[in-house]
């Protein structure tokens, strides 16, 4: 049975009820399905994508969530796309260890899938993301990420766009402010910048973006893709070195990572960027999101951004 989108009458937001995904495997103990010869990778590959076998969103007749909500419809089939992106055939590698040339190939694949999903017409928003580490629910260690294609622009993207609609390119202004201050900047090659945000909601949270506005991954030219690969490789390698050697640290540094980019229907405020959010506050210690934070929508970050940046710059 496919999942369904249900409209929450209190918030007006759609929730994906995906009961069918409860049966998917947890940390398989047999052969890795992503290694060459495995279930999802029968042929040799360098990078690879394929549709998720347990999709949270499935291709089908397009759904119009705005029309549905206006007409009082509260349930829709969970239409869209759910894909898996394999970064490398090497099982024990991580995106940060792959090297800039291989990360660049992953960037090309992200861009190609973004273009392909927007060309379908039933996808309004493409979210490229990765949940790394058992702490954040990754069920297979092989280096991989995912892509969801939503039939609507999801709330986290809407919030940022609304803010930019009223204040201009807020991201470009943030980058200028961070470069002027300098204390939280981790990477700057003149084109791409990585920094710990002034008001980071996450301990060791990082943003990565091009100084000049580019709307989507598939809009990046060759130089832009090189720059993204360098910036991302630099930051992920810092994460991998951050608590290395600490006996309490997780063997794999866990993080959440997601791109925000322009929806299918673009606006001139859309500015591609990447969010990185580690779930831990110190080696092996999860930062739980507390009731006061969920209840208020106001996060409390126990690690001061300047201190996080200082240690990330030093490793
Ligand atoms: Zn593998
Ligand atoms: Zn964002």
mmCIF file of N, CA, C and O in Angstrom, residues 2-69:
data_model
loop_
_atom_site.group_PDB
_atom_site.id
_atom_site.type_symbol
_atom_site.label_atom_id
_atom_site.label_comp_id
_atom_site.label_asym_id
_atom_site.label_seq_id
_atom_site.Cartn_x
_atom_site.Cartn_y
_atom_site.Cartn_z
ATOM 1 N N UNK A 2 0.666 2.181 -0.940
ATOM 2 C CA UNK A 2 1.488 3.395 -0.949
ATOM 3 C C UNK A 2 1.160 4.265 0.254
ATOM 4 O O UNK A 2 0.105 4.110 0.879
ATOM 5 N N UNK A 3 2.082 5.181 0.565
ATOM 6 C CA UNK A 3 1.812 6.103 1.650
ATOM 7 C C UNK A 3 0.761 7.118 1.242
ATOM 8 O O UNK A 3 0.351 7.175 0.084
ATOM 9 N N UNK A 4 0.293 7.888 2.215
ATOM 10 C CA UNK A 4 -0.648 8.947 1.863
ATOM 11 C C UNK A 4 -0.286 10.237 2.568
ATOM 12 O O UNK A 4 0.292 10.246 3.649
ATOM 13 N N UNK A 5 -0.624 11.329 1.876
ATOM 14 C CA UNK A 5 -0.449 12.655 2.452
ATOM 15 C C UNK A 5 -1.753 13.019 3.151
ATOM 16 O O UNK A 5 -2.830 12.915 2.563
ATOM 17 N N UNK A 6 -1.641 13.409 4.420
ATOM 18 C CA UNK A 6 -2.820 13.846 5.156
ATOM 19 C C UNK A 6 -2.632 15.309 5.570
ATOM 20 O O UNK A 6 -1.564 15.690 6.043
ATOM 21 N N UNK A 7 -3.680 16.077 5.417
ATOM 22 C CA UNK A 7 -3.628 17.498 5.765
ATOM 23 C C UNK A 7 -3.973 17.671 7.244
ATOM 24 O O UNK A 7 -5.046 17.268 7.695
ATOM 25 N N UNK A 8 -3.023 18.262 7.992
ATOM 26 C CA UNK A 8 -3.263 18.523 9.417
ATOM 27 C C UNK A 8 -4.174 19.744 9.537
ATOM 28 O O UNK A 8 -3.800 20.842 9.126
ATOM 29 N N UNK A 9 -5.381 19.553 10.093
ATOM 30 C CA UNK A 9 -6.316 20.677 10.136
ATOM 31 C C UNK A 9 -5.853 21.807 11.056
ATOM 32 O O UNK A 9 -6.277 22.949 10.897
ATOM 33 N N UNK A 10 -4.966 21.502 12.000
ATOM 34 C CA UNK A 10 -4.519 22.527 12.949
ATOM 35 C C UNK A 10 -3.461 23.438 12.328
ATOM 36 O O UNK A 10 -3.501 24.657 12.487
ATOM 37 N N UNK A 11 -2.507 22.840 11.596
ATOM 38 C CA UNK A 11 -1.388 23.623 11.067
ATOM 39 C C UNK A 11 -1.541 23.951 9.585
ATOM 40 O O UNK A 11 -0.853 24.816 9.069
ATOM 41 N N UNK A 12 -2.403 23.206 8.876
ATOM 42 C CA UNK A 12 -2.509 23.389 7.431
ATOM 43 C C UNK A 12 -1.342 22.783 6.679
ATOM 44 O O UNK A 12 -1.146 23.064 5.499
ATOM 45 N N UNK A 13 -0.541 21.943 7.357
ATOM 46 C CA UNK A 13 0.613 21.320 6.701
ATOM 47 C C UNK A 13 0.329 19.855 6.388
ATOM 48 O O UNK A 13 -0.418 19.176 7.096
ATOM 49 N N UNK A 14 0.967 19.375 5.322
ATOM 50 C CA UNK A 14 0.796 17.988 4.904
ATOM 51 C C UNK A 14 1.759 17.078 5.656
ATOM 52 O O UNK A 14 2.935 17.427 5.843
ATOM 53 N N UNK A 15 1.280 15.923 6.057
ATOM 54 C CA UNK A 15 2.097 14.923 6.749
ATOM 55 C C UNK A 15 2.076 13.653 5.902
ATOM 56 O O UNK A 15 1.007 13.226 5.435
ATOM 57 N N UNK A 16 3.252 13.065 5.696
ATOM 58 C CA UNK A 16 3.338 11.834 4.903
ATOM 59 C C UNK A 16 3.174 10.636 5.833
ATOM 60 O O UNK A 16 4.056 10.339 6.635
ATOM 61 N N UNK A 17 2.043 9.957 5.743
ATOM 62 C CA UNK A 17 1.787 8.769 6.565
ATOM 63 C C UNK A 17 2.270 7.576 5.748
ATOM 64 O O UNK A 17 1.652 7.198 4.751
ATOM 65 N N UNK A 18 3.415 7.020 6.174
ATOM 66 C CA UNK A 18 4.101 6.023 5.338
ATOM 67 C C UNK A 18 4.187 4.688 6.071
ATOM 68 O O UNK A 18 5.268 4.154 6.294
ATOM 69 N N UNK A 19 3.043 4.139 6.440
ATOM 70 C CA UNK A 19 3.010 2.889 7.207
ATOM 71 C C UNK A 19 3.684 1.733 6.503
ATOM 72 O O UNK A 19 4.268 0.855 7.146
ATOM 73 N N UNK A 20 3.674 1.767 5.142
ATOM 74 C CA UNK A 20 4.272 0.661 4.391
ATOM 75 C C UNK A 20 5.776 0.590 4.579
ATOM 76 O O UNK A 20 6.388 -0.437 4.334
ATOM 77 N N UNK A 21 6.400 1.695 5.031
ATOM 78 C CA UNK A 21 7.854 1.693 5.179
ATOM 79 C C UNK A 21 8.311 1.022 6.469
ATOM 80 O O UNK A 21 9.501 0.812 6.670
ATOM 81 N N UNK A 22 7.349 0.661 7.337
ATOM 82 C CA UNK A 22 7.718 -0.011 8.586
ATOM 83 C C UNK A 22 8.380 -1.361 8.336
ATOM 84 O O UNK A 22 9.116 -1.859 9.173
ATOM 85 N N UNK A 23 8.119 -1.964 7.186
ATOM 86 C CA UNK A 23 8.644 -3.305 6.914
ATOM 87 C C UNK A 23 10.019 -3.303 6.265
ATOM 88 O O UNK A 23 10.549 -4.357 5.951
ATOM 89 N N UNK A 24 10.588 -2.105 6.025
ATOM 90 C CA UNK A 24 11.884 -2.083 5.352
ATOM 91 C C UNK A 24 12.967 -2.602 6.288
ATOM 92 O O UNK A 24 12.817 -2.586 7.507
ATOM 93 N N UNK A 25 14.094 -3.071 5.718
ATOM 94 C CA UNK A 25 15.122 -3.714 6.544
ATOM 95 C C UNK A 25 15.876 -2.717 7.411
ATOM 96 O O UNK A 25 16.004 -1.556 7.071
ATOM 97 N N UNK A 26 16.360 -3.193 8.539
ATOM 98 C CA UNK A 26 17.176 -2.409 9.447
ATOM 99 C C UNK A 26 18.589 -2.962 9.376
ATOM 100 O O UNK A 26 18.788 -4.149 9.555
ATOM 101 N N UNK A 27 19.568 -2.136 9.127
ATOM 102 C CA UNK A 27 20.974 -2.554 9.118
ATOM 103 C C UNK A 27 21.150 -4.015 8.688
ATOM 104 O O UNK A 27 21.398 -4.882 9.523
ATOM 105 N N UNK A 28 21.031 -4.318 7.392
ATOM 106 C CA UNK A 28 21.116 -5.710 6.942
ATOM 107 C C UNK A 28 22.445 -6.349 7.356
ATOM 108 O O UNK A 28 23.486 -5.717 7.303
ATOM 109 N N UNK A 29 22.368 -7.602 7.774
ATOM 110 C CA UNK A 29 23.583 -8.274 8.225
ATOM 111 C C UNK A 29 24.229 -9.074 7.099
ATOM 112 O O UNK A 29 25.383 -9.432 7.186
ATOM 113 N N UNK A 30 23.488 -9.375 6.033
ATOM 114 C CA UNK A 30 24.046 -10.115 4.911
ATOM 115 C C UNK A 30 24.881 -9.197 4.041
ATOM 116 O O UNK A 30 25.510 -8.267 4.511
ATOM 117 N N UNK A 31 24.918 -9.462 2.730
ATOM 118 C CA UNK A 31 25.694 -8.628 1.823
ATOM 119 C C UNK A 31 25.095 -7.241 1.718
ATOM 120 O O UNK A 31 23.891 -7.048 1.855
ATOM 121 N N UNK A 32 25.977 -6.274 1.487
ATOM 122 C CA UNK A 32 25.512 -4.891 1.338
ATOM 123 C C UNK A 32 24.800 -4.744 -0.006
ATOM 124 O O UNK A 32 25.365 -5.063 -1.044
ATOM 125 N N UNK A 33 23.573 -4.219 -0.018
ATOM 126 C CA UNK A 33 22.844 -4.083 -1.284
ATOM 127 C C UNK A 33 23.429 -3.030 -2.206
ATOM 128 O O UNK A 33 23.101 -3.010 -3.396
ATOM 129 N N UNK A 34 24.314 -2.155 -1.680
ATOM 130 C CA UNK A 34 24.863 -1.072 -2.486
ATOM 131 C C UNK A 34 26.264 -1.383 -3.010
ATOM 132 O O UNK A 34 26.811 -0.627 -3.803
ATOM 133 N N UNK A 35 26.886 -2.469 -2.537
ATOM 134 C CA UNK A 35 28.185 -2.861 -3.074
ATOM 135 C C UNK A 35 27.982 -3.490 -4.462
ATOM 136 O O UNK A 35 26.903 -4.025 -4.755
ATOM 137 N N UNK A 36 28.991 -3.397 -5.310
ATOM 138 C CA UNK A 36 28.886 -3.954 -6.656
ATOM 139 C C UNK A 36 28.534 -5.442 -6.558
ATOM 140 O O UNK A 36 29.162 -6.189 -5.806
ATOM 141 N N UNK A 37 27.485 -5.838 -7.287
ATOM 142 C CA UNK A 37 26.998 -7.203 -7.208
ATOM 143 C C UNK A 37 25.847 -7.362 -6.235
ATOM 144 O O UNK A 37 25.187 -8.401 -6.210
ATOM 145 N N UNK A 38 25.592 -6.320 -5.435
ATOM 146 C CA UNK A 38 24.493 -6.361 -4.470
ATOM 147 C C UNK A 38 23.161 -6.095 -5.143
ATOM 148 O O UNK A 38 23.080 -5.784 -6.333
ATOM 149 N N UNK A 39 22.100 -6.217 -4.342
ATOM 150 C CA UNK A 39 20.729 -6.122 -4.850
ATOM 151 C C UNK A 39 20.483 -4.865 -5.685
ATOM 152 O O UNK A 39 19.858 -4.919 -6.741
ATOM 153 N N UNK A 40 20.982 -3.728 -5.220
ATOM 154 C CA UNK A 40 20.692 -2.462 -5.898
ATOM 155 C C UNK A 40 21.811 -2.009 -6.836
ATOM 156 O O UNK A 40 21.719 -0.926 -7.416
ATOM 157 N N UNK A 41 22.865 -2.787 -6.959
ATOM 158 C CA UNK A 41 24.001 -2.392 -7.802
ATOM 159 C C UNK A 41 24.595 -3.623 -8.491
ATOM 160 O O UNK A 41 25.736 -4.005 -8.224
ATOM 161 N N UNK A 42 23.814 -4.266 -9.373
ATOM 162 C CA UNK A 42 24.295 -5.503 -9.987
ATOM 163 C C UNK A 42 25.532 -5.309 -10.876
ATOM 164 O O UNK A 42 26.345 -6.216 -10.982
ATOM 165 N N UNK A 43 25.670 -4.129 -11.488
ATOM 166 C CA UNK A 43 26.788 -3.879 -12.406
ATOM 167 C C UNK A 43 27.799 -2.938 -11.753
ATOM 168 O O UNK A 43 27.443 -2.138 -10.889
ATOM 169 N N UNK A 44 29.071 -2.994 -12.215
ATOM 170 C CA UNK A 44 30.061 -2.030 -11.704
ATOM 171 C C UNK A 44 29.594 -0.589 -11.931
ATOM 172 O O UNK A 44 28.946 -0.295 -12.934
ATOM 173 N N UNK A 45 29.910 0.285 -10.987
ATOM 174 C CA UNK A 45 29.514 1.697 -11.123
ATOM 175 C C UNK A 45 30.550 2.577 -10.449
ATOM 176 O O UNK A 45 31.411 2.100 -9.701
ATOM 177 N N UNK A 46 30.420 3.864 -10.749
ATOM 178 C CA UNK A 46 31.280 4.867 -10.123
ATOM 179 C C UNK A 46 30.416 5.691 -9.170
ATOM 180 O O UNK A 46 30.626 5.734 -7.964
ATOM 181 N N UNK A 47 29.377 6.339 -9.735
ATOM 182 C CA UNK A 47 28.263 6.853 -8.942
ATOM 183 C C UNK A 47 27.010 6.253 -9.559
ATOM 184 O O UNK A 47 27.016 5.830 -10.716
ATOM 185 N N UNK A 48 25.921 6.197 -8.796
ATOM 186 C CA UNK A 48 24.736 5.524 -9.304
ATOM 187 C C UNK A 48 23.497 6.046 -8.579
ATOM 188 O O UNK A 48 23.563 6.414 -7.407
ATOM 189 N N UNK A 49 22.365 6.094 -9.285
ATOM 190 C CA UNK A 49 21.078 6.406 -8.641
ATOM 191 C C UNK A 49 20.090 5.328 -9.009
ATOM 192 O O UNK A 49 20.208 4.673 -10.052
ATOM 193 N N UNK A 50 19.108 5.126 -8.166
ATOM 194 C CA UNK A 50 18.015 4.209 -8.472
ATOM 195 C C UNK A 50 16.813 4.578 -7.597
ATOM 196 O O UNK A 50 16.968 5.209 -6.547
ATOM 197 N N UNK A 51 15.593 4.209 -8.028
ATOM 198 C CA UNK A 51 14.414 4.509 -7.216
ATOM 199 C C UNK A 51 14.438 3.721 -5.918
ATOM 200 O O UNK A 51 14.804 2.540 -5.900
ATOM 201 N N UNK A 52 14.069 4.347 -4.822
ATOM 202 C CA UNK A 52 14.015 3.683 -3.524
ATOM 203 C C UNK A 52 13.000 2.535 -3.572
ATOM 204 O O UNK A 52 11.883 2.690 -4.060
ATOM 205 N N UNK A 53 13.428 1.369 -3.071
ATOM 206 C CA UNK A 53 12.566 0.190 -3.068
ATOM 207 C C UNK A 53 11.396 0.350 -2.084
ATOM 208 O O UNK A 53 10.374 -0.309 -2.211
ATOM 209 N N UNK A 54 11.590 1.202 -1.093
ATOM 210 C CA UNK A 54 10.533 1.499 -0.112
ATOM 211 C C UNK A 54 10.266 3.005 -0.152
ATOM 212 O O UNK A 54 10.604 3.726 0.781
ATOM 213 N N UNK A 55 9.665 3.472 -1.251
ATOM 214 C CA UNK A 55 9.581 4.927 -1.453
ATOM 215 C C UNK A 55 8.593 5.610 -0.510
ATOM 216 O O UNK A 55 7.482 5.118 -0.288
ATOM 217 N N UNK A 56 9.033 6.740 0.032
ATOM 218 C CA UNK A 56 8.125 7.567 0.830
ATOM 219 C C UNK A 56 7.177 8.336 -0.080
ATOM 220 O O UNK A 56 6.086 8.716 0.337
ATOM 221 N N UNK A 57 7.620 8.577 -1.321
ATOM 222 C CA UNK A 57 6.819 9.281 -2.318
ATOM 223 C C UNK A 57 6.962 8.504 -3.618
ATOM 224 O O UNK A 57 8.073 8.126 -3.989
ATOM 225 N N UNK A 58 5.849 8.254 -4.306
ATOM 226 C CA UNK A 58 5.889 7.393 -5.487
ATOM 227 C C UNK A 58 5.379 8.108 -6.731
ATOM 228 O O UNK A 58 4.422 8.887 -6.642
ATOM 229 N N UNK A 59 5.993 7.816 -7.893
ATOM 230 C CA UNK A 59 5.490 8.382 -9.142
ATOM 231 C C UNK A 59 4.044 7.941 -9.384
ATOM 232 O O UNK A 59 3.636 6.859 -8.956
ATOM 233 N N UNK A 60 3.285 8.768 -10.058
ATOM 234 C CA UNK A 60 1.901 8.436 -10.377
ATOM 235 C C UNK A 60 1.202 9.666 -10.899
ATOM 236 O O UNK A 60 1.859 10.637 -11.274
ATOM 237 N N UNK A 61 -0.117 9.615 -10.907
ATOM 238 C CA UNK A 61 -0.880 10.782 -11.344
ATOM 239 C C UNK A 61 -0.503 11.977 -10.465
ATOM 240 O O UNK A 61 -0.486 11.865 -9.239
ATOM 241 N N UNK A 62 -0.198 13.126 -11.074
ATOM 242 C CA UNK A 62 0.160 14.288 -10.260
ATOM 243 C C UNK A 62 -0.975 14.673 -9.311
ATOM 244 O O UNK A 62 -2.148 14.491 -9.639
ATOM 245 N N UNK A 63 -0.601 15.177 -8.135
ATOM 246 C CA UNK A 63 -1.608 15.682 -7.195
ATOM 247 C C UNK A 63 -1.409 17.183 -7.052
ATOM 248 O O UNK A 63 -0.295 17.686 -7.129
ATOM 249 N N UNK A 64 -2.512 17.907 -6.882
ATOM 250 C CA UNK A 64 -2.460 19.359 -6.695
ATOM 251 C C UNK A 64 -2.876 19.642 -5.256
ATOM 252 O O UNK A 64 -4.061 19.655 -4.926
ATOM 253 N N UNK A 65 -1.872 19.833 -4.399
ATOM 254 C CA UNK A 65 -2.180 19.956 -2.974
ATOM 255 C C UNK A 65 -2.952 21.240 -2.665
ATOM 256 O O UNK A 65 -3.803 21.255 -1.777
ATOM 257 N N UNK A 66 -2.668 22.306 -3.401
ATOM 258 C CA UNK A 66 -3.365 23.573 -3.138
ATOM 259 C C UNK A 66 -4.847 23.432 -3.478
ATOM 260 O O UNK A 66 -5.714 23.842 -2.703
ATOM 261 N N UNK A 67 -5.134 22.824 -4.639
ATOM 262 C CA UNK A 67 -6.532 22.627 -5.038
ATOM 263 C C UNK A 67 -7.227 21.684 -4.066
ATOM 264 O O UNK A 67 -8.393 21.886 -3.711
ATOM 265 N N UNK A 68 -6.499 20.658 -3.626
ATOM 266 C CA UNK A 68 -7.085 19.706 -2.681
ATOM 267 C C UNK A 68 -7.452 20.408 -1.379
ATOM 268 O O UNK A 68 -8.566 20.254 -0.863
ATOM 269 N N UNK A 69 -6.507 21.184 -0.852
ATOM 270 C CA UNK A 69 -6.762 21.872 0.416
ATOM 271 C C UNK A 69 -7.927 22.840 0.271
ATOM 272 O O UNK A 69 -8.778 22.948 1.162
#
